[in-house]
GROMACS .gro file of C-alpha atoms in nm:
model
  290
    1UNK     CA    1   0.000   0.000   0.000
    2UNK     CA    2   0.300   0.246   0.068
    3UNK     CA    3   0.453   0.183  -0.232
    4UNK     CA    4   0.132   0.241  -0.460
    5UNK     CA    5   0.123   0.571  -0.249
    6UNK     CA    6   0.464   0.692  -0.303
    7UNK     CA    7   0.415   0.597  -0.660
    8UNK     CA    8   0.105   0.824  -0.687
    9UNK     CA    9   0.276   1.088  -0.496
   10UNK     CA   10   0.580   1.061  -0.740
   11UNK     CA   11   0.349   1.104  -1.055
   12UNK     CA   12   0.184   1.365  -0.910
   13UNK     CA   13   0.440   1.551  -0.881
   14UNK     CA   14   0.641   1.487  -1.200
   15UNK     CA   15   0.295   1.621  -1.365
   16UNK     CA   16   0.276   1.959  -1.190
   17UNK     CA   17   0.702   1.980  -1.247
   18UNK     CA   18   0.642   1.970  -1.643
   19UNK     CA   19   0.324   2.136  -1.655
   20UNK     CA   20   0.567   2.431  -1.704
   21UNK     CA   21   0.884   2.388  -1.985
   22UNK     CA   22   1.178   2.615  -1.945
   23UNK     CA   23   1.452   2.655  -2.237
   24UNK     CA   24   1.768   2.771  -2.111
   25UNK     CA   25   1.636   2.787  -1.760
   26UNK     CA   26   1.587   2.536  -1.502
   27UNK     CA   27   1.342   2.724  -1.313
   28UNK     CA   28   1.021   2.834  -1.590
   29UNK     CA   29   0.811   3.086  -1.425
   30UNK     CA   30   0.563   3.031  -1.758
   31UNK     CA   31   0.405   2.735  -1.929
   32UNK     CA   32   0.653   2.812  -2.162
   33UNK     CA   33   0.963   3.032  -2.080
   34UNK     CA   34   1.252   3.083  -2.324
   35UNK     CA   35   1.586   3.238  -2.250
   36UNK     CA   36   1.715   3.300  -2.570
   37UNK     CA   37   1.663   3.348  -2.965
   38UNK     CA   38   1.357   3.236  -3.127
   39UNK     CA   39   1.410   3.118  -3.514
   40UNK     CA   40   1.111   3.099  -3.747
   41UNK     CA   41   1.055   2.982  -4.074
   42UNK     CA   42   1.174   3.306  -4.306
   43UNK     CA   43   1.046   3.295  -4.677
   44UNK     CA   44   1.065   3.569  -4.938
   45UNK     CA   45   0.791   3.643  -5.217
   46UNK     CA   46   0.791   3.913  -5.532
   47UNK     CA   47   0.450   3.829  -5.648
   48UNK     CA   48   0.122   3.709  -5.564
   49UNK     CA   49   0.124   3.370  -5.318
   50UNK     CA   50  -0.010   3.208  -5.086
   51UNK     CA   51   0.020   3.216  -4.714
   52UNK     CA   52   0.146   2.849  -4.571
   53UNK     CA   53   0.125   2.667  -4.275
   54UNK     CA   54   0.521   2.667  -4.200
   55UNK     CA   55   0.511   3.025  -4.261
   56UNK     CA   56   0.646   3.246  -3.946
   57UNK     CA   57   0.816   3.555  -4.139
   58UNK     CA   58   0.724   3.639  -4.467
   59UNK     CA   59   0.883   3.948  -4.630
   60UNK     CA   60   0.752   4.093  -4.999
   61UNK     CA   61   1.060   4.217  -5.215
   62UNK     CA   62   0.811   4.255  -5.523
   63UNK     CA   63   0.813   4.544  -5.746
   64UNK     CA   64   0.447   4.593  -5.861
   65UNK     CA   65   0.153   4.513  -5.612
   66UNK     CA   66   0.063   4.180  -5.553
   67UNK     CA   67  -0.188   3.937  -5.296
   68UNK     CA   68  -0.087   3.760  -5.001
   69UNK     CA   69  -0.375   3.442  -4.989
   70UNK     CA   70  -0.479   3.404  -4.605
   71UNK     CA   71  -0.543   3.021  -4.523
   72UNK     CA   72  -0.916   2.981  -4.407
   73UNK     CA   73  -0.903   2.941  -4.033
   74UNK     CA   74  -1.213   2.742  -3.871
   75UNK     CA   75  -1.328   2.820  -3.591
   76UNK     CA   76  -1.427   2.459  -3.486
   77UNK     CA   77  -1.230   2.383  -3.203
   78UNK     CA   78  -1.036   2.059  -3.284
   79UNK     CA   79  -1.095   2.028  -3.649
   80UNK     CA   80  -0.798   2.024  -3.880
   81UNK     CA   81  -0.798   2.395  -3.973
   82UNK     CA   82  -0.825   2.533  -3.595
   83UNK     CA   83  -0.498   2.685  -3.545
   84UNK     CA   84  -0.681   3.054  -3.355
   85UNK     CA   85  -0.401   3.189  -3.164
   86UNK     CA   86  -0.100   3.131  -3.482
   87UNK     CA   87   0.108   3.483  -3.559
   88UNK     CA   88   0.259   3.534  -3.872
   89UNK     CA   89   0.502   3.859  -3.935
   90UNK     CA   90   0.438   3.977  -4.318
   91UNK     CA   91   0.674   4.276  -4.418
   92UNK     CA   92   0.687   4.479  -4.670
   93UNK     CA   93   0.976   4.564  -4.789
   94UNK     CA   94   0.904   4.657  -5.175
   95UNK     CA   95   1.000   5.010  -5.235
   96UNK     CA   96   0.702   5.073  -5.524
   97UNK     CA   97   0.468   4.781  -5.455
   98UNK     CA   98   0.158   4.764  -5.218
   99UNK     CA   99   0.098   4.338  -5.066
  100UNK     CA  100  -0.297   4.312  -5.045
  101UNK     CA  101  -0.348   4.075  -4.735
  102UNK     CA  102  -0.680   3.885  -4.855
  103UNK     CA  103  -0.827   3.654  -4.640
  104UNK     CA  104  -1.075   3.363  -4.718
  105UNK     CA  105  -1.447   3.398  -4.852
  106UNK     CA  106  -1.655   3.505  -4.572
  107UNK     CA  107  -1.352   3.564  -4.311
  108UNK     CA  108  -1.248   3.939  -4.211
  109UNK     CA  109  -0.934   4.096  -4.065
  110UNK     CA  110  -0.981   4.292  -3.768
  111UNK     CA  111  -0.815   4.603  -3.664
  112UNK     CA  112  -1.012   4.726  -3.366
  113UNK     CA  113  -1.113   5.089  -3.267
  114UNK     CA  114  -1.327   5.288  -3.531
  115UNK     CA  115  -1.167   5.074  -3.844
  116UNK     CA  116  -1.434   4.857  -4.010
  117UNK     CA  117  -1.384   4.492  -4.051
  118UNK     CA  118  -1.265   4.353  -4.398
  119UNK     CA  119  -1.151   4.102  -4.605
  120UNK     CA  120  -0.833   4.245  -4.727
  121UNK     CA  121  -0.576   4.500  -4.618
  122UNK     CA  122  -0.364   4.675  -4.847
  123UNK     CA  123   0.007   4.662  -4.712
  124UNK     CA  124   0.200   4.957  -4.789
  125UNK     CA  125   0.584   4.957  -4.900
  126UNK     CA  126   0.784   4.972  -4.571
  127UNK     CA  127   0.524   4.854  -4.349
  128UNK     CA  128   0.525   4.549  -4.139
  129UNK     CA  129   0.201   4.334  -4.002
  130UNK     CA  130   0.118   4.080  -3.744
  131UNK     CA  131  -0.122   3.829  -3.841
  132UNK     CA  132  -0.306   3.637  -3.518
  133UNK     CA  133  -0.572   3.371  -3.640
  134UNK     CA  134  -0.901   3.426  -3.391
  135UNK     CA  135  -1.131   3.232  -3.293
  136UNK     CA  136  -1.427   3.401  -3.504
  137UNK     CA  137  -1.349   3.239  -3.789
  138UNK     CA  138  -1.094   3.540  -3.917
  139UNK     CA  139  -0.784   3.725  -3.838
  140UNK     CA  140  -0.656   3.977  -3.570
  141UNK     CA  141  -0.440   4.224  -3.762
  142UNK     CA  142  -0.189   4.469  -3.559
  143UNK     CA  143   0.016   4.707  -3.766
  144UNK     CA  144   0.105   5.067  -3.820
  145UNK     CA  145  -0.177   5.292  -3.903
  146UNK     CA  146  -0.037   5.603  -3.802
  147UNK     CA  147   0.029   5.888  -4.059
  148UNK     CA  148   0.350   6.012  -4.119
  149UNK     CA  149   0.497   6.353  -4.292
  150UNK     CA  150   0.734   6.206  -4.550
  151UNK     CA  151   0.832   6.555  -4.676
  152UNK     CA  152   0.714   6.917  -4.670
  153UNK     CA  153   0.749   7.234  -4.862
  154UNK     CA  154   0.610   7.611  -4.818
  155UNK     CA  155   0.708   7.925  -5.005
  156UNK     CA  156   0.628   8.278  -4.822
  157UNK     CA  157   0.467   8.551  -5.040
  158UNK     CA  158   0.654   8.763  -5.231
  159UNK     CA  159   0.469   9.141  -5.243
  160UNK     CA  160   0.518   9.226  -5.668
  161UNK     CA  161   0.235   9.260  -5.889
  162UNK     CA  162   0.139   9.012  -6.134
  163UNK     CA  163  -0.085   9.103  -6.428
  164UNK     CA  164  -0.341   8.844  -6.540
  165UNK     CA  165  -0.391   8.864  -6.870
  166UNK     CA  166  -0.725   8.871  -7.067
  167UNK     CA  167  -0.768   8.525  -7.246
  168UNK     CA  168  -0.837   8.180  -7.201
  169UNK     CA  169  -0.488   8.081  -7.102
  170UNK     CA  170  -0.371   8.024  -6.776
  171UNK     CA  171  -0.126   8.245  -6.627
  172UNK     CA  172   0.129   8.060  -6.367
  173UNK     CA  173   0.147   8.266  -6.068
  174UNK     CA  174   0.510   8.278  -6.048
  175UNK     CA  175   0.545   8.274  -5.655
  176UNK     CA  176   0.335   7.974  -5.622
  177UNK     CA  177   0.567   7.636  -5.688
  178UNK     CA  178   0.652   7.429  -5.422
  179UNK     CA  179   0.874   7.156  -5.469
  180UNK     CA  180   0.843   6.817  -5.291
  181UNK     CA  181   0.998   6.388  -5.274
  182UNK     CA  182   0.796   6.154  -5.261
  183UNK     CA  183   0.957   5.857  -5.171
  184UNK     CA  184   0.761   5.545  -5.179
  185UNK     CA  185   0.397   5.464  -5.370
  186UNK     CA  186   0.081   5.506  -5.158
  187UNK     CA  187   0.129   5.859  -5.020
  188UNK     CA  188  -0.131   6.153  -5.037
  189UNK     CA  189   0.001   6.469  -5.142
  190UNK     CA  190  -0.188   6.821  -4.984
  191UNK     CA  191  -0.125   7.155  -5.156
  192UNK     CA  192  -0.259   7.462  -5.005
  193UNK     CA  193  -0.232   7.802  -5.173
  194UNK     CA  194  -0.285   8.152  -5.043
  195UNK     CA  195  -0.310   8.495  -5.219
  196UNK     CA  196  -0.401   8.888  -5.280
  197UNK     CA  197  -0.600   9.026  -5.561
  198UNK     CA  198  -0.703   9.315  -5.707
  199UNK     CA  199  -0.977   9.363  -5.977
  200UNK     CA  200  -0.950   9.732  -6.179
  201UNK     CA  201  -1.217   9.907  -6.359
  202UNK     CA  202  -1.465  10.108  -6.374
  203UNK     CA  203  -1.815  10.162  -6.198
  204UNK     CA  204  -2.005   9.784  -6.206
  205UNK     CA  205  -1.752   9.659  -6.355
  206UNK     CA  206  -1.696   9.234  -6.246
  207UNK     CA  207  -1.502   8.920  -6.299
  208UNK     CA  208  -1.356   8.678  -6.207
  209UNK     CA  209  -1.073   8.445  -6.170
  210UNK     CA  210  -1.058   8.029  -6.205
  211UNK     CA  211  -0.736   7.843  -6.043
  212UNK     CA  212  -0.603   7.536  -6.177
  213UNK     CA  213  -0.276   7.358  -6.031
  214UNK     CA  214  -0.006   7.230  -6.281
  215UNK     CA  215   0.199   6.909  -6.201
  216UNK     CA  216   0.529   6.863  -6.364
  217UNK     CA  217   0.820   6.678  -6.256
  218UNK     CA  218   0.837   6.281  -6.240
  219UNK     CA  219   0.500   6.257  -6.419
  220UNK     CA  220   0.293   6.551  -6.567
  221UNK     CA  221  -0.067   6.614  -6.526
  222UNK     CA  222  -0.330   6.946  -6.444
  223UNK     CA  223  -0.571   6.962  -6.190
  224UNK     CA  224  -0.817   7.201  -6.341
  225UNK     CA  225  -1.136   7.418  -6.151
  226UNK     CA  226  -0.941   7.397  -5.787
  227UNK     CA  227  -1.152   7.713  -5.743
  228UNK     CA  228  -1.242   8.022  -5.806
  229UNK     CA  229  -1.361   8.368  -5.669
  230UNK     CA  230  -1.544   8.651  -5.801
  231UNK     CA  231  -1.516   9.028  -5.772
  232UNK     CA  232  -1.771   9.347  -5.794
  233UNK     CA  233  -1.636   9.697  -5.844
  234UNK     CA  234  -1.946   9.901  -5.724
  235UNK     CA  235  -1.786  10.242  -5.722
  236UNK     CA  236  -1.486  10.264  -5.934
  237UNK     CA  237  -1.290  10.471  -5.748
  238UNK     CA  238  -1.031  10.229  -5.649
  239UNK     CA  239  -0.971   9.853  -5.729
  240UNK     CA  240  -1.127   9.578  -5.532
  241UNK     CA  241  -0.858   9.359  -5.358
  242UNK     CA  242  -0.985   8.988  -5.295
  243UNK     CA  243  -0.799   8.718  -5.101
  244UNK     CA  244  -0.828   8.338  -5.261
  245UNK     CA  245  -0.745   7.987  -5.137
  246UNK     CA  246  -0.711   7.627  -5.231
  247UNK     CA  247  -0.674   7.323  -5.072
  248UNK     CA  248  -0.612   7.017  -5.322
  249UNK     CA  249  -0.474   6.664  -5.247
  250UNK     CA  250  -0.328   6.430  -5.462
  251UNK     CA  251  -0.300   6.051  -5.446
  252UNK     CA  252  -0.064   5.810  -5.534
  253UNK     CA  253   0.197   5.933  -5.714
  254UNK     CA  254   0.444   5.708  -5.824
  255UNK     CA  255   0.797   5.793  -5.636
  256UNK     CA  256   0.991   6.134  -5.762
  257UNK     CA  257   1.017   6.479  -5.781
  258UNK     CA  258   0.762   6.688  -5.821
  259UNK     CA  259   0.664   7.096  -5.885
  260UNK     CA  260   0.296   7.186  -5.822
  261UNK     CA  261   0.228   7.568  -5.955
  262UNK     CA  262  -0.091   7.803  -5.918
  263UNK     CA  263  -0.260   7.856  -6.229
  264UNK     CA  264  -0.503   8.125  -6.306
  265UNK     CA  265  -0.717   8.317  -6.595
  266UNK     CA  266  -0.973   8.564  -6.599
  267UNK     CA  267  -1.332   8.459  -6.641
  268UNK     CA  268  -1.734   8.645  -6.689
  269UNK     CA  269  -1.595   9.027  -6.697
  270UNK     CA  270  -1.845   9.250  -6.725
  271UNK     CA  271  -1.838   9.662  -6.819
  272UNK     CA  272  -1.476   9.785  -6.836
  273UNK     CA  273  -1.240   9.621  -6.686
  274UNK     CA  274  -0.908   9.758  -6.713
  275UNK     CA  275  -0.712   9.480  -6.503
  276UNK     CA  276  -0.667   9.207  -6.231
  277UNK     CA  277  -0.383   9.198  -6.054
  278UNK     CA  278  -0.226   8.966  -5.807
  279UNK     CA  279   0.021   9.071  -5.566
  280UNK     CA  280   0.122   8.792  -5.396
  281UNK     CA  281   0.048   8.404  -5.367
  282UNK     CA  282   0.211   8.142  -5.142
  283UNK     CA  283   0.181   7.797  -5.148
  284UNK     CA  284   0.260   7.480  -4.921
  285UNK     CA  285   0.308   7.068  -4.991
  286UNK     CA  286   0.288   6.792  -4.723
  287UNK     CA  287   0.340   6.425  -4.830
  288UNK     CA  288   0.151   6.199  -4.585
  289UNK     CA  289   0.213   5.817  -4.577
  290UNK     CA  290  -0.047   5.583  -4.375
   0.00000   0.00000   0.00000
């Protein structure tokens, strides 16, 4: 009878001893405590794949964008696809390509606070993502969704007059260009332009002046009607000075340099005008990368 006791006693204790496994310590103070490195499986893609089982770190080195395949991840507890709790690390380390993280029909990615559930998540050059499989039949997704200022530009106004001339053409105001790098694909660009005018004539005379922005640089292109203000000269006596803005954001432009300018031409004069006049303009570029 002793010995059956001291035998029970014996397991006992051997099963509460390895309940907890230590690497590189004798004493674990975890189920599972590790002093020292951790090595995963590390596999590089450059084009659309799909996400495997062996996968730990997978890092995207493509140049154009391209779809990571999530596996479908069941949230039947014991069936061969239950695996809620795995991590996976995807990076992205393309300079010009975007990694879509897609996950199965009818399975989401979440990201928590005020982002809405989806299917996919579009992985941005530089950025780096933890994959957790849940137990909702889906994916816990923790990565950077902060915005940063990848470069910035202003110009302050310079006080000389610039005479619009009559026409259709646009007139480039020549204080407006700003200048700025963008570095990877994926940013937003946001111009904002400032500026003093004056509209000369005589008694009800009117007009008024449209704003376009021109793009040149890296790759060309005009962003025309960004606004436009209207003037009234009741009296006569005197021009009638007018401030103007514009706020105007651009999206993904591939990587470069690029010069945004102010463009402007007089529009719907009425009675006799004899000029419009702007004295000064400034302008300002962010580049924002999420």
């Amino acid at each position: 009878m002793k010995t059956k006791l001291l035998l029970a006693s014996t397991l006992f204790v051997s099963v509460h001893i390895y309940s907890q496994v230590g690497i590189g310590t004798p004493a674990p103070s975890s189920t599972m405590d590790i002093r020292g490195s951790i090595e995963g499986n590390y596999r590089e893609i450059t084009t659309t794949d799909n996400l495997k089982g062996d996968d730990y770190h997978v890092s995207f080195a493509g140049a154009v964008n391209s779809i990571l395949n999530l596996p479908g991840a069941s949230a039947a507890d014991g069936s061969a696809t239950d695996f809620s709790g795995r991590k996976y690390f995807i990076k992205n380390n393309s300079t010009t390509g975007t990694l879509t993280l897609t996950a199965a029909t009818g399975q989401t990615l979440r990201l928590g606070s005020n982002i809405v559930n989806g299917n996919s998540y579009i992985l941005k050059p530089g950025k780096l993502a933890v994959l957790t499989a849940n137990g909702a039949g889906g994916w816990d997704l923790n990565t950077d969704v902060y915005v940063t200022i990848l470069d910035a530009n202003a110009n302050g106004p310079k006080i000389a007059a610039q005479a619009v001339p009559a026409g259709t053409s646009y007139y480039t105001l020549n204080d407006s260009p700003v200048t700025v790098n963008v570095p990877v694909a994926g940013t937003k660009t946001v111009l904002y332009y400032t500026g003093l005018a004056c509209g000369g004539g005589a008694a009800q005379s009117l007009g008024s002046l449209r704003f376009q922005i021109n793009q040149a640089g890296t790759a060309s292109a005009t962003y025309g009607s960004v606004n436009m203000v209207s003037w009234y000269n009741y009296s006569g006596i005197s021009s009638v000075c007018f401030n103007f803005k514009t706020a105007y954001s651009v999206s993904n432009l591939a990587p470069g340099s690029y010069i945004f300018s102010l463009q402007t031409r007089r529009e719907g004069e009425a009675g006799a005008v004899s000029d419009v006049t702007v004295w000064n303009s400034a302008g300002s570029a962010q580049v924002y990368y999420k």
